[in-house]
mmCIF file of C-alpha atoms in Angstrom:
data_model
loop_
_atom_site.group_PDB
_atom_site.id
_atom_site.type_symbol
_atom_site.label_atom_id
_atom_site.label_comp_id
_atom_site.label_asym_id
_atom_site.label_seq_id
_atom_site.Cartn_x
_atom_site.Cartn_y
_atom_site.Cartn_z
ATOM 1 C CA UNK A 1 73.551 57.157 134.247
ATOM 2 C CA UNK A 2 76.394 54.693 134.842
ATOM 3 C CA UNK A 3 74.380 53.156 137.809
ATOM 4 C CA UNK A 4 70.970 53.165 139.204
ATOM 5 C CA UNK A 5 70.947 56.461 141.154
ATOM 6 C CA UNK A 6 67.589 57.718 143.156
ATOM 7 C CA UNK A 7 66.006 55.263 141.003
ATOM 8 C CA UNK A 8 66.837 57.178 137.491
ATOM 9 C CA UNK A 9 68.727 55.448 135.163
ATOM 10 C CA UNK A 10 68.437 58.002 132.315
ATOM 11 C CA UNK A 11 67.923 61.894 133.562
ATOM 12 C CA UNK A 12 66.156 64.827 131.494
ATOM 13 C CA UNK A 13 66.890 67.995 131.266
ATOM 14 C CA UNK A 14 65.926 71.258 129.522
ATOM 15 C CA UNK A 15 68.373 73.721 128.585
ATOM 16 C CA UNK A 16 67.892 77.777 128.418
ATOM 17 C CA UNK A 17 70.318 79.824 126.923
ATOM 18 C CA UNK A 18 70.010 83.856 127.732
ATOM 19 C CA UNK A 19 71.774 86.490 127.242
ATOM 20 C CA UNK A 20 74.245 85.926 130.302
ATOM 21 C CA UNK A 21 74.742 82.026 129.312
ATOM 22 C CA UNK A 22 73.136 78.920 129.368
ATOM 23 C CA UNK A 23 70.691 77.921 132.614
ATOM 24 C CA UNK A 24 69.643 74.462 133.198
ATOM 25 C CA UNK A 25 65.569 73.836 134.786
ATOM 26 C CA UNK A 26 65.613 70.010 135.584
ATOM 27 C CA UNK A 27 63.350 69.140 137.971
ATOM 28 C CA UNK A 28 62.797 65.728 138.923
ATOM 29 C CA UNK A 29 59.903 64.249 136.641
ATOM 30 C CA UNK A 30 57.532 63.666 140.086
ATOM 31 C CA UNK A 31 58.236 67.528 140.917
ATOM 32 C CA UNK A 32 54.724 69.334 140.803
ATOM 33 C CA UNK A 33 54.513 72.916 138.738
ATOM 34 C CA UNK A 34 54.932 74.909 142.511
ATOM 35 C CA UNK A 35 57.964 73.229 143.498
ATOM 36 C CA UNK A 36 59.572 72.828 139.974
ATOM 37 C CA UNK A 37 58.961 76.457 139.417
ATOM 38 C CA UNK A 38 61.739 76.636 141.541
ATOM 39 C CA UNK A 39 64.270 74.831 139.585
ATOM 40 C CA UNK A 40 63.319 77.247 136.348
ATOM 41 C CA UNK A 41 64.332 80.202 138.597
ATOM 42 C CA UNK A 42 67.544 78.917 139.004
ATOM 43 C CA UNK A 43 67.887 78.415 135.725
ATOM 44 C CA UNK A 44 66.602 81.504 134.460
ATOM 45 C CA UNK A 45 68.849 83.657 136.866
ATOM 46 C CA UNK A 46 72.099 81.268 135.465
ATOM 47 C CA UNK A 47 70.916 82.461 131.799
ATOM 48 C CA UNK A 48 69.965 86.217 132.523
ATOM 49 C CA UNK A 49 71.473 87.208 135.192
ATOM 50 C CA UNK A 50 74.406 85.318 135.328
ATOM 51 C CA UNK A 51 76.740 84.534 138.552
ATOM 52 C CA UNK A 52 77.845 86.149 141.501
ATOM 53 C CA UNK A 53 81.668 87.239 142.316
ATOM 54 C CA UNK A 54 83.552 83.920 143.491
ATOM 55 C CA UNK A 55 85.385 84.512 146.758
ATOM 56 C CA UNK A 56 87.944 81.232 145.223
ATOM 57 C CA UNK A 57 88.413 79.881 142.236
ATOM 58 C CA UNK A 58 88.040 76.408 142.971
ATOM 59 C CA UNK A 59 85.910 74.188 144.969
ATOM 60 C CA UNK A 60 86.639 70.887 147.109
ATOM 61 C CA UNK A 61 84.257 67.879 146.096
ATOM 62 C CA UNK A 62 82.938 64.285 147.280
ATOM 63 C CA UNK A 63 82.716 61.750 145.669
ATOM 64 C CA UNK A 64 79.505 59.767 145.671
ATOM 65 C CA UNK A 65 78.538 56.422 146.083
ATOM 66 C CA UNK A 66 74.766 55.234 145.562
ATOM 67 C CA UNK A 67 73.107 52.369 146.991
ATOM 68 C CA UNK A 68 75.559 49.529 145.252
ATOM 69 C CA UNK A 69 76.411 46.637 145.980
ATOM 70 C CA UNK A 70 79.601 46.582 148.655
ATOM 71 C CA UNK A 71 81.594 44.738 145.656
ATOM 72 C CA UNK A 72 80.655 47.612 142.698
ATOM 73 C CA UNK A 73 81.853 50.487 145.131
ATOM 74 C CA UNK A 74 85.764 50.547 143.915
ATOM 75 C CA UNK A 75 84.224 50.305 140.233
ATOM 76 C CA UNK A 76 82.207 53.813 140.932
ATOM 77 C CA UNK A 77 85.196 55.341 143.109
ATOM 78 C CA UNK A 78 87.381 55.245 140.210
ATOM 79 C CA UNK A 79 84.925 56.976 138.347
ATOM 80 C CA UNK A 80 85.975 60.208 140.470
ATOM 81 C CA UNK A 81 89.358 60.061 140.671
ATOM 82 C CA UNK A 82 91.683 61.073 143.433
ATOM 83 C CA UNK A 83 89.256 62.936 146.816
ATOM 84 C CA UNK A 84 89.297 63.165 150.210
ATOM 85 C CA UNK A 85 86.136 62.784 151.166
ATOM 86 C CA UNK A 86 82.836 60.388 149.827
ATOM 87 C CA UNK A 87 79.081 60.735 150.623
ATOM 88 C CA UNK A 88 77.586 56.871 150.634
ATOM 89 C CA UNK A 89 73.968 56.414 149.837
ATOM 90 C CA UNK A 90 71.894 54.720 152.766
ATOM 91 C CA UNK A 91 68.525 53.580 153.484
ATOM 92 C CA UNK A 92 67.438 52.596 150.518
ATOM 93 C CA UNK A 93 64.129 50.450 149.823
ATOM 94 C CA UNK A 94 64.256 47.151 149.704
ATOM 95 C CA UNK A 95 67.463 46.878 151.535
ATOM 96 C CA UNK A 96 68.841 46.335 154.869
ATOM 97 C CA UNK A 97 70.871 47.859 157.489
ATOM 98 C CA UNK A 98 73.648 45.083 156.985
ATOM 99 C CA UNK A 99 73.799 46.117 152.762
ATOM 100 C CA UNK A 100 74.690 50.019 154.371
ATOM 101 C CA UNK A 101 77.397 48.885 156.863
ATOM 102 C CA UNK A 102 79.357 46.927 153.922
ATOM 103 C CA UNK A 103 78.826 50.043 151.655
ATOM 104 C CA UNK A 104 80.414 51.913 154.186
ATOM 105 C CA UNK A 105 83.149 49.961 154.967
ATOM 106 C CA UNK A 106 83.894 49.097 151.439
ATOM 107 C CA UNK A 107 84.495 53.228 151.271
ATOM 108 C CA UNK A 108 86.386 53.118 154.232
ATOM 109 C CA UNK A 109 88.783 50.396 152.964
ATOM 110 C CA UNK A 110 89.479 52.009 149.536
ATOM 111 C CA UNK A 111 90.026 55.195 151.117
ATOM 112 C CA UNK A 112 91.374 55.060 154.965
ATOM 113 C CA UNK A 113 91.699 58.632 155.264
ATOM 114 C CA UNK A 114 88.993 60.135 153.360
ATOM 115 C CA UNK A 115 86.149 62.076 155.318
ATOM 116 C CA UNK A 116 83.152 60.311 154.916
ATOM 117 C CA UNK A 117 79.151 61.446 154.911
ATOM 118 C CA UNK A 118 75.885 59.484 154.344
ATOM 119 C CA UNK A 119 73.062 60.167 152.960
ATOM 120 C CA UNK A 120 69.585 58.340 153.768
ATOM 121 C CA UNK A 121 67.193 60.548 151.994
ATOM 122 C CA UNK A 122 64.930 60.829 154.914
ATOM 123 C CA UNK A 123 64.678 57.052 154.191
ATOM 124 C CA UNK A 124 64.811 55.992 158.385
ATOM 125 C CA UNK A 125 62.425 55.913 161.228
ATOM 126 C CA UNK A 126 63.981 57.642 164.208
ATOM 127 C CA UNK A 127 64.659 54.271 166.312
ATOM 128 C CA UNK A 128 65.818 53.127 163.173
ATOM 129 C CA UNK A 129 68.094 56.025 162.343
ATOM 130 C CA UNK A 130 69.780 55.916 165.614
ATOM 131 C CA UNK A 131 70.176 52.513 165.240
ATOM 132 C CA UNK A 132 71.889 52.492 162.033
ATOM 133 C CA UNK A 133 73.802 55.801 162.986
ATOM 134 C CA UNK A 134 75.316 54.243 166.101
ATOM 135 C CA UNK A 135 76.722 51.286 164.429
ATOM 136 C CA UNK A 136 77.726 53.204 160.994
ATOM 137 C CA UNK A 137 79.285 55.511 163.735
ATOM 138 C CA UNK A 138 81.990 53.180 164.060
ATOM 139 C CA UNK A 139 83.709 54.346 160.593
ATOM 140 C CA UNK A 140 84.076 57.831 161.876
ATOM 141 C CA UNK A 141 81.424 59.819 159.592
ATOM 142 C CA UNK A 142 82.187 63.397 159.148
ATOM 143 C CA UNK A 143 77.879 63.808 159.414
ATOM 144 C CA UNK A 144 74.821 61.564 158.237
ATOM 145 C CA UNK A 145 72.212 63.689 155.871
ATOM 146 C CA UNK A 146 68.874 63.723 156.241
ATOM 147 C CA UNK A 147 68.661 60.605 157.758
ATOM 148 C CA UNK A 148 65.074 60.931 159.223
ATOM 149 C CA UNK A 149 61.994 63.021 157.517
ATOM 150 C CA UNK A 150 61.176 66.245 158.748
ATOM 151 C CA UNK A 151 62.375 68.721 160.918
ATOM 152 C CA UNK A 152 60.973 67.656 164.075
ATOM 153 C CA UNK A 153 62.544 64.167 163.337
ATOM 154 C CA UNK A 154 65.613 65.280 162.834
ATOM 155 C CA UNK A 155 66.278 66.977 166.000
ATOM 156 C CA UNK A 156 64.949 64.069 167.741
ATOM 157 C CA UNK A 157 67.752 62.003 166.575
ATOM 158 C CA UNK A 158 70.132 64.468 166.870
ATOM 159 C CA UNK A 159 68.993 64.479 170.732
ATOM 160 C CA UNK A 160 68.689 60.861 171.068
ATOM 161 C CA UNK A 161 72.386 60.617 169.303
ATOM 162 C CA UNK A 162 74.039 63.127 171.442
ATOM 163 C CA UNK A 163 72.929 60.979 174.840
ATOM 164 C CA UNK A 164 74.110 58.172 173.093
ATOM 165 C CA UNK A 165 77.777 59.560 173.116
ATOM 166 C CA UNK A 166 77.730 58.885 169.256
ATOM 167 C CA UNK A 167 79.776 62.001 167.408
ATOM 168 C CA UNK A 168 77.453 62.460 164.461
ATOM 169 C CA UNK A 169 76.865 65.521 163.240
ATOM 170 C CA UNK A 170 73.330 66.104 161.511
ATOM 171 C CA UNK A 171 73.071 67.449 158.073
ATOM 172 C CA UNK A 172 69.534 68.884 156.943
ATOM 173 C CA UNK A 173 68.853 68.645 153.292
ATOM 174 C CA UNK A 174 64.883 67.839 152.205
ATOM 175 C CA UNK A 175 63.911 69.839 155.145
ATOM 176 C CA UNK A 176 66.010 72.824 153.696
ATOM 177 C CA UNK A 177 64.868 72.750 150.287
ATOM 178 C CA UNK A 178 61.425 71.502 150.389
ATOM 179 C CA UNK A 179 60.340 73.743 153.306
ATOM 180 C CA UNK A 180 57.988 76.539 152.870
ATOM 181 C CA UNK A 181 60.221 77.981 155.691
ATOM 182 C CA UNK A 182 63.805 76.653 154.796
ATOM 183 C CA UNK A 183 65.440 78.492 157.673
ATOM 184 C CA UNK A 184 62.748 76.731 160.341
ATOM 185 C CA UNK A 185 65.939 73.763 160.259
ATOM 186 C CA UNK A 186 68.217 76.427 162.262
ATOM 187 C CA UNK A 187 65.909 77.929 164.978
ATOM 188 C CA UNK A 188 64.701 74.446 165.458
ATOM 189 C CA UNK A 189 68.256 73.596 166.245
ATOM 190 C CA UNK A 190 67.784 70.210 164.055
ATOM 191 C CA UNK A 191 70.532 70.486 162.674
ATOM 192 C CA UNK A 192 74.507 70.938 162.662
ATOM 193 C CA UNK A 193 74.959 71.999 159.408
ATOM 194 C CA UNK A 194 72.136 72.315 156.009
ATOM 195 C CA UNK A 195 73.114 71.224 152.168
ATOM 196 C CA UNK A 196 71.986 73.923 149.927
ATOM 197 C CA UNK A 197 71.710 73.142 146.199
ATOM 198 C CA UNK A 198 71.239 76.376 143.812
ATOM 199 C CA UNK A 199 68.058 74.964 141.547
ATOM 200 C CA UNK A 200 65.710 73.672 144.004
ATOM 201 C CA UNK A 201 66.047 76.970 146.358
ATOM 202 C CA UNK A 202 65.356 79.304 143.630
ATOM 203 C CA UNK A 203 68.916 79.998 142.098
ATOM 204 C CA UNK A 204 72.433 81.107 143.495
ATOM 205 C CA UNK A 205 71.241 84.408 145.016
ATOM 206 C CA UNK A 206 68.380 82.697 146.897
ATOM 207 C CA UNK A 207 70.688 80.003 148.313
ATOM 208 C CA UNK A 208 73.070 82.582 149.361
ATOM 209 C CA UNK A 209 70.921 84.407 151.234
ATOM 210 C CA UNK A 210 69.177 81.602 152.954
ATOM 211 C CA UNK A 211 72.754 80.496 154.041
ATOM 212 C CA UNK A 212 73.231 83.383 155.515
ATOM 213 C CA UNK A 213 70.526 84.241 157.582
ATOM 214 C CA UNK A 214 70.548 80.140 158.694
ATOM 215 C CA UNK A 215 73.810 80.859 160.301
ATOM 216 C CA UNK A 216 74.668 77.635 159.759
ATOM 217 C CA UNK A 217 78.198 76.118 157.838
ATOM 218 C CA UNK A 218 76.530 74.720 154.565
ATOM 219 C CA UNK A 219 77.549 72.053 151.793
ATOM 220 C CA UNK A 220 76.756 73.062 148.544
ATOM 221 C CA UNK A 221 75.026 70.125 146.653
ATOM 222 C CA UNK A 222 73.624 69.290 143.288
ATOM 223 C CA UNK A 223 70.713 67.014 142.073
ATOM 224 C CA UNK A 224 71.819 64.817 138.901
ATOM 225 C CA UNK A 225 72.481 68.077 136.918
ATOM 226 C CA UNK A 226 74.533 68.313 133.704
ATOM 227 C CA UNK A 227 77.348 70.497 133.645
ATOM 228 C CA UNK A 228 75.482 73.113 132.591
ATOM 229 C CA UNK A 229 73.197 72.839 135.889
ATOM 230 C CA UNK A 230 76.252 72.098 137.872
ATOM 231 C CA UNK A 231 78.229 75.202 136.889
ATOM 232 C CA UNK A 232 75.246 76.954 139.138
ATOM 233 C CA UNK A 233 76.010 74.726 142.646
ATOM 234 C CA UNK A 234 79.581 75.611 141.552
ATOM 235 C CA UNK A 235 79.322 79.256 141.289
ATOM 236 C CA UNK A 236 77.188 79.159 144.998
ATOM 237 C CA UNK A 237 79.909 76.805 146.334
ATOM 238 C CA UNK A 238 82.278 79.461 145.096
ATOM 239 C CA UNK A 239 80.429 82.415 146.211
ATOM 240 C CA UNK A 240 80.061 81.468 150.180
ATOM 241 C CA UNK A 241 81.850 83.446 152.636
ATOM 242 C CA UNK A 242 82.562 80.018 154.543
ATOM 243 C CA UNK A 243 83.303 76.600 152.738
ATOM 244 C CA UNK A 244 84.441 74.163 155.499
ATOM 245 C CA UNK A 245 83.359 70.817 153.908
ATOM 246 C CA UNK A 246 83.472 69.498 150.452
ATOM 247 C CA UNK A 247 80.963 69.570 147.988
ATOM 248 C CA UNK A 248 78.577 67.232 146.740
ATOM 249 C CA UNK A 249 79.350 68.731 143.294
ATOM 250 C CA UNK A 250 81.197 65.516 141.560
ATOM 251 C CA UNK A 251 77.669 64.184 140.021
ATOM 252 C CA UNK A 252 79.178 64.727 136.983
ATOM 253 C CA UNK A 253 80.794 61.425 136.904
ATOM 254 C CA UNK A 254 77.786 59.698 137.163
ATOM 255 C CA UNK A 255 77.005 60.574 134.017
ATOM 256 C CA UNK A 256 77.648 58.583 130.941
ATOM 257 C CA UNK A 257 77.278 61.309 129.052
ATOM 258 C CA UNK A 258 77.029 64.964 129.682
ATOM 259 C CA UNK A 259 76.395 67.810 127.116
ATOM 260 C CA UNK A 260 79.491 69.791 127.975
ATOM 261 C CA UNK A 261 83.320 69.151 126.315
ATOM 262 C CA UNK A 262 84.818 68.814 128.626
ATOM 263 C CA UNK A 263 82.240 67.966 131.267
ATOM 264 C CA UNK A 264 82.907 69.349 134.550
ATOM 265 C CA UNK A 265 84.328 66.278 136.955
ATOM 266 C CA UNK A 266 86.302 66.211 139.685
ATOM 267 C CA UNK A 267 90.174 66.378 139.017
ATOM 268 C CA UNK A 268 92.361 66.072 141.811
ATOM 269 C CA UNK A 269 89.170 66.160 144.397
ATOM 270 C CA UNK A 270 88.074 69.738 142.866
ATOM 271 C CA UNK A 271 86.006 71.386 139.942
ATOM 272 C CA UNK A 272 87.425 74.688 138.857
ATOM 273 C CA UNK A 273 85.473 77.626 139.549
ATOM 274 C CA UNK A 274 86.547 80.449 137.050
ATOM 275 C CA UNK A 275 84.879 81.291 133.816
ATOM 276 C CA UNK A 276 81.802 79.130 134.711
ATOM 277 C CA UNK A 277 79.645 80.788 132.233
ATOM 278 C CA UNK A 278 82.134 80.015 129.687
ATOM 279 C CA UNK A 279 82.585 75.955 130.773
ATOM 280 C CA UNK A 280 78.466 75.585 130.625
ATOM 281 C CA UNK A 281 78.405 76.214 127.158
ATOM 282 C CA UNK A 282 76.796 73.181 125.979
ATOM 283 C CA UNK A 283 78.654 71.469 122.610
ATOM 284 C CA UNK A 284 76.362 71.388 119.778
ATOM 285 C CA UNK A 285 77.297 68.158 118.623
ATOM 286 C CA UNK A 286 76.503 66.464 121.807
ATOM 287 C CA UNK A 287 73.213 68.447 122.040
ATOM 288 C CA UNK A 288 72.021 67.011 118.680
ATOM 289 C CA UNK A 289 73.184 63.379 119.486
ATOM 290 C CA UNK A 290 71.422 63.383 123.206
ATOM 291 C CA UNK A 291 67.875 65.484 122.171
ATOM 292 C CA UNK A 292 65.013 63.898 123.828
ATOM 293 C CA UNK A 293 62.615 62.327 121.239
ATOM 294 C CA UNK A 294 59.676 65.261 119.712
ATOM 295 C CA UNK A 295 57.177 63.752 122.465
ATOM 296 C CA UNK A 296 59.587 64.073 125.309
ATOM 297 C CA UNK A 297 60.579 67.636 123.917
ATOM 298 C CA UNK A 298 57.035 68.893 124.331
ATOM 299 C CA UNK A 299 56.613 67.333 127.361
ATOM 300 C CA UNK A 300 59.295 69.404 128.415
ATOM 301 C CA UNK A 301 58.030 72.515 126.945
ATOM 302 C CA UNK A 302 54.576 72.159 128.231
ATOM 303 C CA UNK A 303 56.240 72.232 131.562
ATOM 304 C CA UNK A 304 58.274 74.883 131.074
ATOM 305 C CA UNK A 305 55.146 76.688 130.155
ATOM 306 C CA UNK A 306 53.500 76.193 133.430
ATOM 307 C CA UNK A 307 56.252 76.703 135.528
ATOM 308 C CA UNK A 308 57.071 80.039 133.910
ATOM 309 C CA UNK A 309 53.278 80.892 134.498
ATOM 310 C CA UNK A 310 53.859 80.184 138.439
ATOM 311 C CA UNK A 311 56.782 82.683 138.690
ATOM 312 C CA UNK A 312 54.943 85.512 136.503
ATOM 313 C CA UNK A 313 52.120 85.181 139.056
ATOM 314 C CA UNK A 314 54.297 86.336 141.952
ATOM 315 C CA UNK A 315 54.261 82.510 143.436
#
């Protein structure tokens, strides 16, 4: 990684390649069998089965910002290039309220007109959520993500923000994608709108259909992926009926290296969404420089193992 993101510095993944294309299951190393069984569907589908039909052929994206210092933010803008909107990373442990409102407004300086989204990882009480939200308010966010844990949380301070006059719409992300019910968010009316990302909900097809019947506008999102696991949140992204919001798809540029040539970044605030079967074709050179050491390779495999088990037993 070029910076400290969700606390990896260095991200593993495992790449399948099938007779549609190339799949990527990289679930974060935490992620139990059940829940990174998940991620291998998603891959599997993106390596078998390929894509769905786009409905465009390219797709608006954010760039992101992770918990940096106010001063580094400029350095990791320019990492994206030219967009017009930014999520900003909030809530994270160890720091303060004061270290998000100078994140923020460091965005908001370098880019006046951009549309701008946080993300606190379901990292805030609820008094503290409306707290911060109130006074982060202030820079006009487009929505705040997951700012509390929990569905029940979440329409709390989407209650508690609304009689505070304060505009700010309420994504749902963690209590989307790590629900046994991910459509509970939308007849709870938690939320204003739910981030879907393609591996953790079981593939493309799965998100799709969980979009739909949420009947909720959606932001397609990804999780640290290589291009090769990004080419699936761009073929959902492309596949929507409905994309009013850009994507959290940029992750690319987080990377300091990728196993794709060229690796799919933003250019001009958008990642192209044609031939994506042909653009995750991972470069062979690049896959022999970046393989994980033999121990780290089996670990991998051993996991694949189990996870595969999971799906073949209906789970």
């Amino acid at each position: 990684m070029r910076v400290k993101f969700r606390g990896v510095t260095e991200r593993e993944a495992l790449l399948v390649r099938g007779p549609a294309g190339w799949g990527e299951f990289s679930p974060f190393l935490e992620y139990d069998d059940a829940e990174a069984s998940r991620w291998l569907a998603s891959g599997l589908e993106a390596a078998w089965e390929g894509f769905p039909e786009p409905v465009r052929d390219r797709v608006p994206v954010n760039a992101t910002v992770p918990a940096v210092p106010a001063g580094q933010v400029p350095e990791v803008l320019a990492a994206f290039g030219p967009v017009q909107a930014v999520k900003v990373k909030v809530a994270e442990r160890g720091q303060a309220l004061a270290d998000d409102i100078a994140r923020v407004a460091a965005v908001r300086r370098a880019l006046p007109e951009a549309d701008l989204r946080v993300d606190a990882n379901a990292g805030w009480t609820v008094p503290e959520a409306v707290e911060a939200l109130v006074r982060l308010g202030e820079f006009s966010l487009e929505y705040a993500e997951q700012p509390v844990p929990g569905i029940n949380g979440l329409a709390e301070v989407r209650a508690l923000l609304e009689a505070r006059g304060t505009p700010v719409r309420i994504a749902a992300d963690e209590a989307v994608r790590k629900a046994e019910d991910p459509l509970r968010v939308a007849r709870a009316r938690a939320a204003d709108l739910i981030i879907v990302k393609a591996a953790p909900l079981g593939g493309v097809r799965r998100a799709l259909e969980i979009v739909r019947e949420a009947g909720l506008p959606a932001v397609v999102s990804s999780a640290l992926d290589t291009s090769v696991g990004l080419a699936a949140g761009v073929a959902l992204a492309a596949a929507l009926p409905s994309l009013p919001y850009a994507c959290g798809l940029g992750t690319g540029a987080l990377l300091a290296h990728d196993v794709v040539s060229p690796a799919l970044v933003p250019d001009g605030g958008f990642l192209p969404a044609d031939r994506l079967a042909e653009r995750a074709v991972p470069d062979p050179e690049l896959l022999e420089r970046y393989a994980a050491p033999r121990e780290r390779r089996q670990w991998w495999l051993d996991r694949l193992r189990r996870c595969y088990a999971h799906l073949a037993a209906g789970h």
